[in-house]
Short mmCIF file of N, CA and C in Angstrom, two decimals:
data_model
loop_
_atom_site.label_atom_id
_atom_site.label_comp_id
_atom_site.label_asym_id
_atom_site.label_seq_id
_atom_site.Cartn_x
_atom_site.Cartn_y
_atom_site.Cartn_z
N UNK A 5 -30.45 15.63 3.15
CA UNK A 5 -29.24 16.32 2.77
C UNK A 5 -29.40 17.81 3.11
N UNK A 6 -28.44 18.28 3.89
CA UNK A 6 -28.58 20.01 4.26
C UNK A 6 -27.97 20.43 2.77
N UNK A 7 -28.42 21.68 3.20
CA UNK A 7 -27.93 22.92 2.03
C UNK A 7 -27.54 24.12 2.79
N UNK A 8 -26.71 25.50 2.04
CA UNK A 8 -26.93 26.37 3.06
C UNK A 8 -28.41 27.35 2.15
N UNK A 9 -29.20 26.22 1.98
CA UNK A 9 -30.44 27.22 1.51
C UNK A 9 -31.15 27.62 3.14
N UNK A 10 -31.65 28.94 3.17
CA UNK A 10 -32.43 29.32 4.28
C UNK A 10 -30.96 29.61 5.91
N UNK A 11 -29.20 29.53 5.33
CA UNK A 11 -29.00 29.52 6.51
C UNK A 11 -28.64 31.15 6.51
N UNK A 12 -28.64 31.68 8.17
CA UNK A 12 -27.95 33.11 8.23
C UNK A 12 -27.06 33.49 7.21
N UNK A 13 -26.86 34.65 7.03
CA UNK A 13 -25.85 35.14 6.19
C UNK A 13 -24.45 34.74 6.50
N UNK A 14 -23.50 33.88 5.72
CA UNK A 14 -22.00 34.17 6.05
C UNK A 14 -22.07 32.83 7.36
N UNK A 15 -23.20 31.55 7.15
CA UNK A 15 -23.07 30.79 7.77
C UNK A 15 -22.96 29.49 6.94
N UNK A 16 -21.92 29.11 6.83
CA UNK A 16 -21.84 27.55 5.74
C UNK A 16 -22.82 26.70 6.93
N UNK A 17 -23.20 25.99 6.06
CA UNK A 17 -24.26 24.26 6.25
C UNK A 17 -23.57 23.30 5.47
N UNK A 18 -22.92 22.35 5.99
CA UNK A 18 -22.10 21.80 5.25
C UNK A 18 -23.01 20.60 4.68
N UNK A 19 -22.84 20.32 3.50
CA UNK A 19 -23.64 19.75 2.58
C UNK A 19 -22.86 18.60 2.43
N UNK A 20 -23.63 16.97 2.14
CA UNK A 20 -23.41 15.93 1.71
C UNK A 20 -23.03 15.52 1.04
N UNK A 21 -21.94 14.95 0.60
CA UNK A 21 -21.62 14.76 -0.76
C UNK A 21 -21.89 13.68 -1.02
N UNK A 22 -22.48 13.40 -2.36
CA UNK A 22 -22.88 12.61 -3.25
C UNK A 22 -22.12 11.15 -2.92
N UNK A 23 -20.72 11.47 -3.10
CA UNK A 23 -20.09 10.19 -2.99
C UNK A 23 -20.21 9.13 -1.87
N UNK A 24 -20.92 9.79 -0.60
CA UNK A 24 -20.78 8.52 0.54
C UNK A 24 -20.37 9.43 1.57
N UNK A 25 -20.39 8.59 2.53
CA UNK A 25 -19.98 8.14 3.82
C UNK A 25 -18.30 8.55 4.02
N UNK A 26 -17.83 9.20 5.06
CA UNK A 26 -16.58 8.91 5.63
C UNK A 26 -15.63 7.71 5.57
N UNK A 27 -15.02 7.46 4.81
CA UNK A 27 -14.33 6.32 4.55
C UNK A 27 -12.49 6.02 5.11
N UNK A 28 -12.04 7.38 5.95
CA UNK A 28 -10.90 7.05 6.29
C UNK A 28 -10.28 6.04 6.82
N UNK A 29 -11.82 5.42 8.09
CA UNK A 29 -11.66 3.91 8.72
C UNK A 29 -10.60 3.03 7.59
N UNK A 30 -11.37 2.98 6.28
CA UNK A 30 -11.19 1.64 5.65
C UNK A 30 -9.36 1.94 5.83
N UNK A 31 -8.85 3.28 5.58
CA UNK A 31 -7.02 3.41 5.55
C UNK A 31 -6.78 3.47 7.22
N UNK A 32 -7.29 3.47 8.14
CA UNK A 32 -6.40 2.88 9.58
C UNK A 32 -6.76 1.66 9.64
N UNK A 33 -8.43 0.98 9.44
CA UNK A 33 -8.18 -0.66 9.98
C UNK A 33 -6.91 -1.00 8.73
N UNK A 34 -6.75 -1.21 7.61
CA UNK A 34 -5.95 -1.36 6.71
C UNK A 34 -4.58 -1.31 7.45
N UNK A 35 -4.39 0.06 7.34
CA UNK A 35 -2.78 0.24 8.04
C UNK A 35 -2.04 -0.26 8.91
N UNK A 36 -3.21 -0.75 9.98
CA UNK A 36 -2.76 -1.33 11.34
C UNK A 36 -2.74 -3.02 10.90
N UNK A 37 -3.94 -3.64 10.36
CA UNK A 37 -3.77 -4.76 10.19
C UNK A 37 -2.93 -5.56 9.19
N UNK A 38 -2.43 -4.64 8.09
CA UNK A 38 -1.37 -4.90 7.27
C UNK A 38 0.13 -4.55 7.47
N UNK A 39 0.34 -3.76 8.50
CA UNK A 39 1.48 -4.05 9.16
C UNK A 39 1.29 -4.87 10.16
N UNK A 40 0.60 -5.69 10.95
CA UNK A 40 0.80 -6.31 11.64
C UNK A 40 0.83 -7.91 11.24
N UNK A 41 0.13 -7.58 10.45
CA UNK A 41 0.23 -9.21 9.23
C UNK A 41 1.94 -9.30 9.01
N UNK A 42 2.36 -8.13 8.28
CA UNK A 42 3.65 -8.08 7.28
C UNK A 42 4.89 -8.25 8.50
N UNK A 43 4.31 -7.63 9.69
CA UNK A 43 5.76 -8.30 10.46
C UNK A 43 5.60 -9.61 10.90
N UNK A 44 4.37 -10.14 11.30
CA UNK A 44 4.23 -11.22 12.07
C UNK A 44 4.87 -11.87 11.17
N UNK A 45 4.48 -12.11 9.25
CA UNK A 45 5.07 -13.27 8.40
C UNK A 45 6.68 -13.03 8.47
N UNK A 46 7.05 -11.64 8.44
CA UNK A 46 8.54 -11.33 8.71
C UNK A 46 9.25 -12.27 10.05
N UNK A 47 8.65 -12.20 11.10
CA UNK A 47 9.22 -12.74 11.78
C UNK A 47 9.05 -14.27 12.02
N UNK A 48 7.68 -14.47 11.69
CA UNK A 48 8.02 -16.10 11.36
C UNK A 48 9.07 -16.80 10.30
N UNK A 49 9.19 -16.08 9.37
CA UNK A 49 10.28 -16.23 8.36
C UNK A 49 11.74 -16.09 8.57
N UNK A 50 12.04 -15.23 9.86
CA UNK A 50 13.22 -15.09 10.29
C UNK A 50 13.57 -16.47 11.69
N UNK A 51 12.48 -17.22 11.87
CA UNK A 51 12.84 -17.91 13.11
C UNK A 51 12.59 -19.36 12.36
N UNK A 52 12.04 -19.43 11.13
CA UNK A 52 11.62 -20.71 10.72
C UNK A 52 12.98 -20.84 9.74
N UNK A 53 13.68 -20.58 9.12
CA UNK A 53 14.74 -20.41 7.54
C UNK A 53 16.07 -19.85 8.17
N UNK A 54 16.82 -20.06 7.79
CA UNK A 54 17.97 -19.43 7.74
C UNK A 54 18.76 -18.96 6.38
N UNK A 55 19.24 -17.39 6.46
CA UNK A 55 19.34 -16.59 5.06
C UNK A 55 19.57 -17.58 4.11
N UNK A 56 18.88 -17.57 3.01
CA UNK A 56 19.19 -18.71 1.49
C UNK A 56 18.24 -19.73 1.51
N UNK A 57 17.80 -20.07 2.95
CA UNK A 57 16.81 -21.24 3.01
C UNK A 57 15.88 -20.97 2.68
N UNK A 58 14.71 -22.37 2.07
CA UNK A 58 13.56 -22.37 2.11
C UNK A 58 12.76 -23.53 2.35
N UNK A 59 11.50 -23.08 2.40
CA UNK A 59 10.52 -23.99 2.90
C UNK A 59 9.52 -24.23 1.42
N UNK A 60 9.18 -25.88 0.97
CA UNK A 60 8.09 -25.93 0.31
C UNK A 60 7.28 -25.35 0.31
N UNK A 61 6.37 -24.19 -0.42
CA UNK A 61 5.30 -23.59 -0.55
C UNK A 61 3.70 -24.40 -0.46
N UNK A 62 2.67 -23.76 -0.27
CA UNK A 62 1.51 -25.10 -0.94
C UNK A 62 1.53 -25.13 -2.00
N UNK A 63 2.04 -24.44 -2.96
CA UNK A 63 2.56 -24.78 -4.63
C UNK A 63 4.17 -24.90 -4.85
N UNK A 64 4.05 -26.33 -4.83
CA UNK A 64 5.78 -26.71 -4.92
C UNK A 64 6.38 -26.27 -6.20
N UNK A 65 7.27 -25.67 -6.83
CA UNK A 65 8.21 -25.44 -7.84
C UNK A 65 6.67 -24.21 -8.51
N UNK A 66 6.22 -24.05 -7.62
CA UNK A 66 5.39 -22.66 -8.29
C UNK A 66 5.75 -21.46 -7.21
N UNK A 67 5.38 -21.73 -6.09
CA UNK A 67 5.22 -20.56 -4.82
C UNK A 67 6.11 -21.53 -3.60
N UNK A 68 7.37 -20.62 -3.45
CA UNK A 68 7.75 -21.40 -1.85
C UNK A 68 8.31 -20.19 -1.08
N UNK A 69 8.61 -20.25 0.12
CA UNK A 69 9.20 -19.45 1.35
C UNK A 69 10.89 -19.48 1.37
N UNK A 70 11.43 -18.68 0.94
CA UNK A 70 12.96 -18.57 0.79
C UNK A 70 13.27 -17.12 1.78
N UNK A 71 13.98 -17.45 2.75
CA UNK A 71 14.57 -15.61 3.64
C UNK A 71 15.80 -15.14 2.66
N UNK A 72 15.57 -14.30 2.22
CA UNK A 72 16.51 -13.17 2.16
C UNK A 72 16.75 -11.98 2.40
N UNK A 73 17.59 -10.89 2.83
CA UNK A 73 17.79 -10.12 3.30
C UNK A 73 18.23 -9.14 2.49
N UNK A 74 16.93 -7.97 1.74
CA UNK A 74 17.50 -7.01 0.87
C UNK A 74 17.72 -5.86 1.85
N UNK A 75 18.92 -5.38 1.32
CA UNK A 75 19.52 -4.18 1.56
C UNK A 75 19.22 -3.16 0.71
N UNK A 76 18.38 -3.24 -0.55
CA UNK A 76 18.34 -2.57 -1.20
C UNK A 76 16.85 -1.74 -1.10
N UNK A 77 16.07 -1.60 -2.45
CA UNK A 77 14.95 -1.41 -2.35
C UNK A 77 13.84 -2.29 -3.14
N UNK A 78 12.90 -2.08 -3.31
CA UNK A 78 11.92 -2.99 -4.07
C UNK A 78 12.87 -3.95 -5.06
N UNK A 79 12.08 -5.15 -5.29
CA UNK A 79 12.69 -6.17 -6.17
C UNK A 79 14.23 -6.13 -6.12
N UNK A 80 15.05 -5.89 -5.09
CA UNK A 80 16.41 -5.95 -5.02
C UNK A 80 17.26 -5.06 -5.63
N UNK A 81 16.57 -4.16 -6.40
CA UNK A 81 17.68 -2.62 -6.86
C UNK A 81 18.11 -2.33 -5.71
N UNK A 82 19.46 -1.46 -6.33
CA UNK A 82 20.32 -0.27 -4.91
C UNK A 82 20.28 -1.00 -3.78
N UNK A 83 21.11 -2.55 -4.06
CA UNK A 83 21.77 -3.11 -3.25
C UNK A 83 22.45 -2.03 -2.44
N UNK A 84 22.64 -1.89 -0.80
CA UNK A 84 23.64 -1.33 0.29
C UNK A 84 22.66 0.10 0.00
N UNK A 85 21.72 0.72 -0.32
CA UNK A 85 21.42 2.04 -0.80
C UNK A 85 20.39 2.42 -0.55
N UNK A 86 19.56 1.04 0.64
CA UNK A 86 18.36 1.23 0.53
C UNK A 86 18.12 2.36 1.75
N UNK A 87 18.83 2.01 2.66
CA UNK A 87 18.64 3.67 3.85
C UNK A 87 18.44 5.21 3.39
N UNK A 88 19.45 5.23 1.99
CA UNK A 88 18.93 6.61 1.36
C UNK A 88 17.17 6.47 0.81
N UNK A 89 16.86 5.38 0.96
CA UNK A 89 15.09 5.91 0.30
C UNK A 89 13.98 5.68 1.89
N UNK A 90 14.94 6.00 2.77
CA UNK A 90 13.84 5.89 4.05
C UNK A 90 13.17 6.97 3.67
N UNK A 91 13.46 8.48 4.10
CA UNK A 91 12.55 9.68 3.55
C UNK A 91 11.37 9.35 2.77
N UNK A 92 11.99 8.79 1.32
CA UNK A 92 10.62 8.51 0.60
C UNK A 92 9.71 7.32 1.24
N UNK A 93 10.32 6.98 1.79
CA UNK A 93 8.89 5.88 2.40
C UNK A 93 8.21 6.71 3.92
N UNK A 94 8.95 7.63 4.50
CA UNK A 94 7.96 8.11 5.29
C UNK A 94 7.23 9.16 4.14
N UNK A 95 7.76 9.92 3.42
CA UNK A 95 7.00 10.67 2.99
C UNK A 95 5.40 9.80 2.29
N UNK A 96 5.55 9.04 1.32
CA UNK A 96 4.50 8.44 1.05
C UNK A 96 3.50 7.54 2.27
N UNK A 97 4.36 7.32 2.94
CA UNK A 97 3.22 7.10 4.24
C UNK A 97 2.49 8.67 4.54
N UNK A 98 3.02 9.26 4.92
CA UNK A 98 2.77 10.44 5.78
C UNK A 98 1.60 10.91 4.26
N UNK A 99 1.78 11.30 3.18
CA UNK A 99 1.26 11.24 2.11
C UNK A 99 -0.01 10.37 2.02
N UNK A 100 -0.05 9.29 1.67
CA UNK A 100 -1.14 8.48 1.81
C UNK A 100 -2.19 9.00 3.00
N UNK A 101 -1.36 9.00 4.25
CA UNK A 101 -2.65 9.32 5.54
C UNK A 101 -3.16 10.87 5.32
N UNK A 102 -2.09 11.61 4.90
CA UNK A 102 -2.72 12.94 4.91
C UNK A 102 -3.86 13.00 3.59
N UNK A 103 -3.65 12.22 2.57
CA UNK A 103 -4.52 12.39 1.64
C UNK A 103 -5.92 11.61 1.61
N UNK A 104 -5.94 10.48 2.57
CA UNK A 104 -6.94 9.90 3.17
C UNK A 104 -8.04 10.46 4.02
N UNK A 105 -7.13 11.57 4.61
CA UNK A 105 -7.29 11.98 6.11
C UNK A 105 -8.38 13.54 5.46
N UNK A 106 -7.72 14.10 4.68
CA UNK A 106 -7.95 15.40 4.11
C UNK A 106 -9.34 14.93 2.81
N UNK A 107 -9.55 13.92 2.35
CA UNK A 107 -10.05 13.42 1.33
C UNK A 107 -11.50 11.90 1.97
N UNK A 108 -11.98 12.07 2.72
CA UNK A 108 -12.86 11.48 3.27
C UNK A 108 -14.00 10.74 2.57
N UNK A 109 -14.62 11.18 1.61
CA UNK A 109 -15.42 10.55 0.81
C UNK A 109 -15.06 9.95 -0.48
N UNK A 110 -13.74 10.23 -0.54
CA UNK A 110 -13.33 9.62 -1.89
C UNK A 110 -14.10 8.34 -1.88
N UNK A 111 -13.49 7.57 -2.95
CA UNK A 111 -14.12 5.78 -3.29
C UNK A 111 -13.62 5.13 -1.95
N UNK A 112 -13.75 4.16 -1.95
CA UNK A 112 -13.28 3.14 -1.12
C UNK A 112 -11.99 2.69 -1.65
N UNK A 113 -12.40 2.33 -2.59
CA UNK A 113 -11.09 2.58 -3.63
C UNK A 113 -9.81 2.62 -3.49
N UNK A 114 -9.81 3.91 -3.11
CA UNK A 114 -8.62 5.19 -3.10
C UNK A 114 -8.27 5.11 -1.90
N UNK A 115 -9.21 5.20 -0.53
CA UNK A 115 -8.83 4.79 0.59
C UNK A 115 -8.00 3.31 0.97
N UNK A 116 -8.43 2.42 0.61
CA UNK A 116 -8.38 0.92 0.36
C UNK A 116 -6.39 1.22 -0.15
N UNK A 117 -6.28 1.39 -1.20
CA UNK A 117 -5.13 1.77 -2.12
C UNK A 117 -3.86 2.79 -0.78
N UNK A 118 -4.64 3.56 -0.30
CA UNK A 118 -3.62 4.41 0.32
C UNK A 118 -2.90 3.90 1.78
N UNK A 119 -4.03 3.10 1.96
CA UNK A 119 -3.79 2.59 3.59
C UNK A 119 -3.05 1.11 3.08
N UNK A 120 -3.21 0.36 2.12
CA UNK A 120 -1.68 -0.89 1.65
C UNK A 120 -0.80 0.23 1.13
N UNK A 121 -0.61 1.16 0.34
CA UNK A 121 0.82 1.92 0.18
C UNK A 121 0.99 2.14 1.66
N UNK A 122 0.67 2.95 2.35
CA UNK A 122 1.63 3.79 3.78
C UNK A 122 1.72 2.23 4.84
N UNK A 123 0.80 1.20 4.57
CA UNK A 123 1.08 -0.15 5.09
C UNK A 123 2.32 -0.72 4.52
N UNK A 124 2.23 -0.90 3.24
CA UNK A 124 3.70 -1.48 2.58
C UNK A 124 4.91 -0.48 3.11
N UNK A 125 5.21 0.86 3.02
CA UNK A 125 5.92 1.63 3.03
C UNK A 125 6.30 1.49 4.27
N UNK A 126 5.70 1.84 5.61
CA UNK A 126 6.06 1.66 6.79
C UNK A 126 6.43 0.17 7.17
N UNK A 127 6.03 -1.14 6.88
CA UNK A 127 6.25 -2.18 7.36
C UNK A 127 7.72 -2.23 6.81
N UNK A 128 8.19 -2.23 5.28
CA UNK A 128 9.89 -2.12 5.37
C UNK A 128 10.75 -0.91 5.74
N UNK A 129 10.40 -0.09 6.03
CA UNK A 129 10.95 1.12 6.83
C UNK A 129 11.27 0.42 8.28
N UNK A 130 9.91 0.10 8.71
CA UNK A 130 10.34 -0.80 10.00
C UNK A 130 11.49 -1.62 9.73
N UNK A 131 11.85 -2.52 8.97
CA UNK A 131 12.62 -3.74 9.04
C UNK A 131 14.19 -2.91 8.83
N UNK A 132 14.10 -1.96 7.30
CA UNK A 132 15.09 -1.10 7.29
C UNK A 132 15.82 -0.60 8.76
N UNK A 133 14.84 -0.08 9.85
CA UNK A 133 15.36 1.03 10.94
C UNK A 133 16.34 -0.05 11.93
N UNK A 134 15.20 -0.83 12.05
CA UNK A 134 15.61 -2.21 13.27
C UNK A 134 16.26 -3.26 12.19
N UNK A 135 16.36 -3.72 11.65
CA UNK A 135 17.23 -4.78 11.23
C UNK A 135 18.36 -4.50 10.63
N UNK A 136 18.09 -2.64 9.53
CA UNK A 136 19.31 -2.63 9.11
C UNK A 136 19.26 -3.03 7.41
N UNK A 137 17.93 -3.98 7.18
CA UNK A 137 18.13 -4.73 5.83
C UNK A 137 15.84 -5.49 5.62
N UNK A 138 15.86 -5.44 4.61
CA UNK A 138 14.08 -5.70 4.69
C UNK A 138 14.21 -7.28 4.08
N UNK A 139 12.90 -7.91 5.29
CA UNK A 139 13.18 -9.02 5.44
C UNK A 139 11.94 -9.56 4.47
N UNK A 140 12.50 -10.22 3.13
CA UNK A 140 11.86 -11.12 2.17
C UNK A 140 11.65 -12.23 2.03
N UNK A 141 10.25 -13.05 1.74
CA UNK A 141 10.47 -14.18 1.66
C UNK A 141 9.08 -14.92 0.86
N UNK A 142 8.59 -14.57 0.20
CA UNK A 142 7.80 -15.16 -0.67
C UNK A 142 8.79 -15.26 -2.63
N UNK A 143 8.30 -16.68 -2.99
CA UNK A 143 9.38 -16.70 -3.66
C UNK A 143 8.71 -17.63 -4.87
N UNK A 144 8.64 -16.78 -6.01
CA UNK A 144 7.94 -17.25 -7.27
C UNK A 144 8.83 -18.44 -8.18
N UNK A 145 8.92 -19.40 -8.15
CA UNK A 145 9.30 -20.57 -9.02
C UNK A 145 9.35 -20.56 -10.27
N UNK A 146 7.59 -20.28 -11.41
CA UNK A 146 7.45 -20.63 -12.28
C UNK A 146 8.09 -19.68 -13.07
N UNK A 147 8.23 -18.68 -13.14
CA UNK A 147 9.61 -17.47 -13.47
C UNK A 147 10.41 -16.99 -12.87
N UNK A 148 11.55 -16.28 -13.56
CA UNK A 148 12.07 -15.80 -12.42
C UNK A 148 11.82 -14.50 -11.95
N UNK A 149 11.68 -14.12 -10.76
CA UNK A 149 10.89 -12.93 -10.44
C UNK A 149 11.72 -13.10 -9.06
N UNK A 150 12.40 -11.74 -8.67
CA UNK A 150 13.07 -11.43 -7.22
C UNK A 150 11.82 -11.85 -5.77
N UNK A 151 12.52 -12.48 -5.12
CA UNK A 151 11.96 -12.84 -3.42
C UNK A 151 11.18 -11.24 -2.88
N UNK A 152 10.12 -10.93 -2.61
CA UNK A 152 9.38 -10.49 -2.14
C UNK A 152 8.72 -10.57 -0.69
N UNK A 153 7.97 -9.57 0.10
CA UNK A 153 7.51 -9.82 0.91
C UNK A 153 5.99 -9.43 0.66
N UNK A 154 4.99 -9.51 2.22
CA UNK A 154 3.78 -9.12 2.46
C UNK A 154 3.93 -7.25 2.22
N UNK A 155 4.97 -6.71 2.83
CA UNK A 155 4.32 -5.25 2.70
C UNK A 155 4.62 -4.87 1.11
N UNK A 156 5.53 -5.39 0.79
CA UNK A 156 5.80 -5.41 -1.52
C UNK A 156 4.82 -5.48 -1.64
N UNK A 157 3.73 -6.56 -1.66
CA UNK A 157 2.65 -7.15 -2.38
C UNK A 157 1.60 -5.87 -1.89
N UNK A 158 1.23 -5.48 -0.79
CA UNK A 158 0.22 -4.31 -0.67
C UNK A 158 0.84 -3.35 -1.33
N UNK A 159 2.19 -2.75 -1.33
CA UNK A 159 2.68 -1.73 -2.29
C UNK A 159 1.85 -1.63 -3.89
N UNK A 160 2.24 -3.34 -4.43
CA UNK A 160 1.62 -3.43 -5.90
C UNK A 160 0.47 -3.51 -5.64
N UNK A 161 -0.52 -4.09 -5.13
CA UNK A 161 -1.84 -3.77 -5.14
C UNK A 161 -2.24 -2.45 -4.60
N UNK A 162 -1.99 -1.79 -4.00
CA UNK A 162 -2.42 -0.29 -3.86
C UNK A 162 -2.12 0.57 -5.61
N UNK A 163 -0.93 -0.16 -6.15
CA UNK A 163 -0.72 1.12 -7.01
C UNK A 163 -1.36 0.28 -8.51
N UNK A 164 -1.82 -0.94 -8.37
CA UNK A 164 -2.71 -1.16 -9.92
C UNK A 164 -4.17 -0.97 -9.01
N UNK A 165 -4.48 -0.83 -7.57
CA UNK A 165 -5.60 -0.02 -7.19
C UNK A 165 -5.65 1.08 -8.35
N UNK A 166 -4.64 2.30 -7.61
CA UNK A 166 -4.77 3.46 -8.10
C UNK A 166 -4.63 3.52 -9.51
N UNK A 167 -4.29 2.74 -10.33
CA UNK A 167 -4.19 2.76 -11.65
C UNK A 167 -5.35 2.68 -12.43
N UNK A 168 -5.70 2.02 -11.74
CA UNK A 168 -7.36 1.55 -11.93
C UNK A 168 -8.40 2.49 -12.35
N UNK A 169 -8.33 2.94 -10.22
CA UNK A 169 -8.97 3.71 -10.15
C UNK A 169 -9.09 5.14 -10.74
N UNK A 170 -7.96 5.72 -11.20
CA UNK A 170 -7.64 6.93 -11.50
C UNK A 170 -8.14 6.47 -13.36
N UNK A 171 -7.29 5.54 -14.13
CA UNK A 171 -7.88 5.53 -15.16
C UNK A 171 -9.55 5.37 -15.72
N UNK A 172 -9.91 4.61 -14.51
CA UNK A 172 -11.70 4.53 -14.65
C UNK A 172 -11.84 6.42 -14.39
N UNK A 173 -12.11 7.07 -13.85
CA UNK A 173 -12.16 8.71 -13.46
C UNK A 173 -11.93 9.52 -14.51
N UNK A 174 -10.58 9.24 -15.61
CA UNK A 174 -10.26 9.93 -16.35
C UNK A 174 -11.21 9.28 -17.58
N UNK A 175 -11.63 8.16 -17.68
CA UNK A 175 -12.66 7.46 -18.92
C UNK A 175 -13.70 8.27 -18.00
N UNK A 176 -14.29 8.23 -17.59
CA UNK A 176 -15.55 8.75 -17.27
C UNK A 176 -15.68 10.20 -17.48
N UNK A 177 -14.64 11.04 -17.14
CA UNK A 177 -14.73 12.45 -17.09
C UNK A 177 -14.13 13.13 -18.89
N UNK A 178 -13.85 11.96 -19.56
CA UNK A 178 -13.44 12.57 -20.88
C UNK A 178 -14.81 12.73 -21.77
N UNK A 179 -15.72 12.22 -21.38
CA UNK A 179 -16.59 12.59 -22.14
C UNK A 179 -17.48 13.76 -22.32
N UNK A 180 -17.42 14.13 -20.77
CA UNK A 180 -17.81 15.66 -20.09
C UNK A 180 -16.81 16.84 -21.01
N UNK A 181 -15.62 16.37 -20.96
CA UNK A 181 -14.50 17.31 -21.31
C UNK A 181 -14.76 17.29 -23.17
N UNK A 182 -14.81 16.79 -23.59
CA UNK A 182 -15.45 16.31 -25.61
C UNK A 182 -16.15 16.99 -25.62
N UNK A 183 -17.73 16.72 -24.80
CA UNK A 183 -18.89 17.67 -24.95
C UNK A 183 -18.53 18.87 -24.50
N UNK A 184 -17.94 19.16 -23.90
CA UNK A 184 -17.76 20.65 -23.48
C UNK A 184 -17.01 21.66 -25.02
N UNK A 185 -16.22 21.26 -25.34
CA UNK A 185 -15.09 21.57 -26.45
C UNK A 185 -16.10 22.01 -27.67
#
């Protein structure tokens, strides 16, 4: 591990941090391979169903394949309204990479978490720009719970990631903050 012990005056040595290794990889392989997952199932779903249809799941009357076409945003709010939240989905993309990008040793974690958000975010932005409407089709039986897709599901797992992760950080660092007081 360098230090700037022993360097010239007014010369940083940039020092190791504790936490690891460069981890941005884990948010581009992520990004690229989870949008490319989330359209491929998009478009198999648009050539296999027709809007309302579905296909038996491998869990019948638990999990099946139904297309529908939200116009809105997550779980079907702001039906016709969803074009006003493009911005926020580039911004949280653009967000996620810059904070990945700028933030290198964080956990894996956090990287992991940022690259399915700007993955979820951009894959229905895509469908939004070109279709007009985001194309859903995973479809929960045993309750009722709104038709979903692949880039939804990285959305929620990135953000009980970060829930996670951020609440483990704040348990760990409250005890520092007690003893200090």
């Amino acid at each position: 591990m360098a230090s700037n012990e022993g360097a010239p005056e007014g010369v940083s040595v940039p020092v190791e941090s504790s936490r690891g290794f460069d981890r941005r990889w884990l948010f581009v392989v992520l990004l690229i391979t989870m949008v490319a997952i989330d359209q491929a199932v998009k478009a198999w779903a648009r050539g296999a169903m027709n809007i309302g249809g579905s296909i038996s799941g491998p869990f019948p009357s638990i999990f099946e394949f139904q297309l529908t076409h939200n116009e809105g945003i997550a779980f079907g709010l702001a039906q016709g309204k969803g074009g006003w939240f493009t911005p926020i989905a580039l911004i949280i993309s653009i967000g996620a990479g810059y904070y990945s990008w700028r933030h290198p040793r964080e956990p894996k974690a956090i990287h992991v978490a940022m690259g399915l958000l700007a993955a979820g975010a951009l894959g229905n932005l895509y469908d939004r720009v070109i279709y007009g409407f985001v194309t859903d089709m995973f479809a929960l039986r045993f309750f009722r719970f709104p038709v979903f897709n692949w880039a939804d599901s990285c959305i929620t797992i990135a953000t009980v990631i970060l829930i996670l992760a951020w609440s483990k950080e704040a348990i760990q660092h409250r005890p520092q903050a007690d003893a200090a007081a």
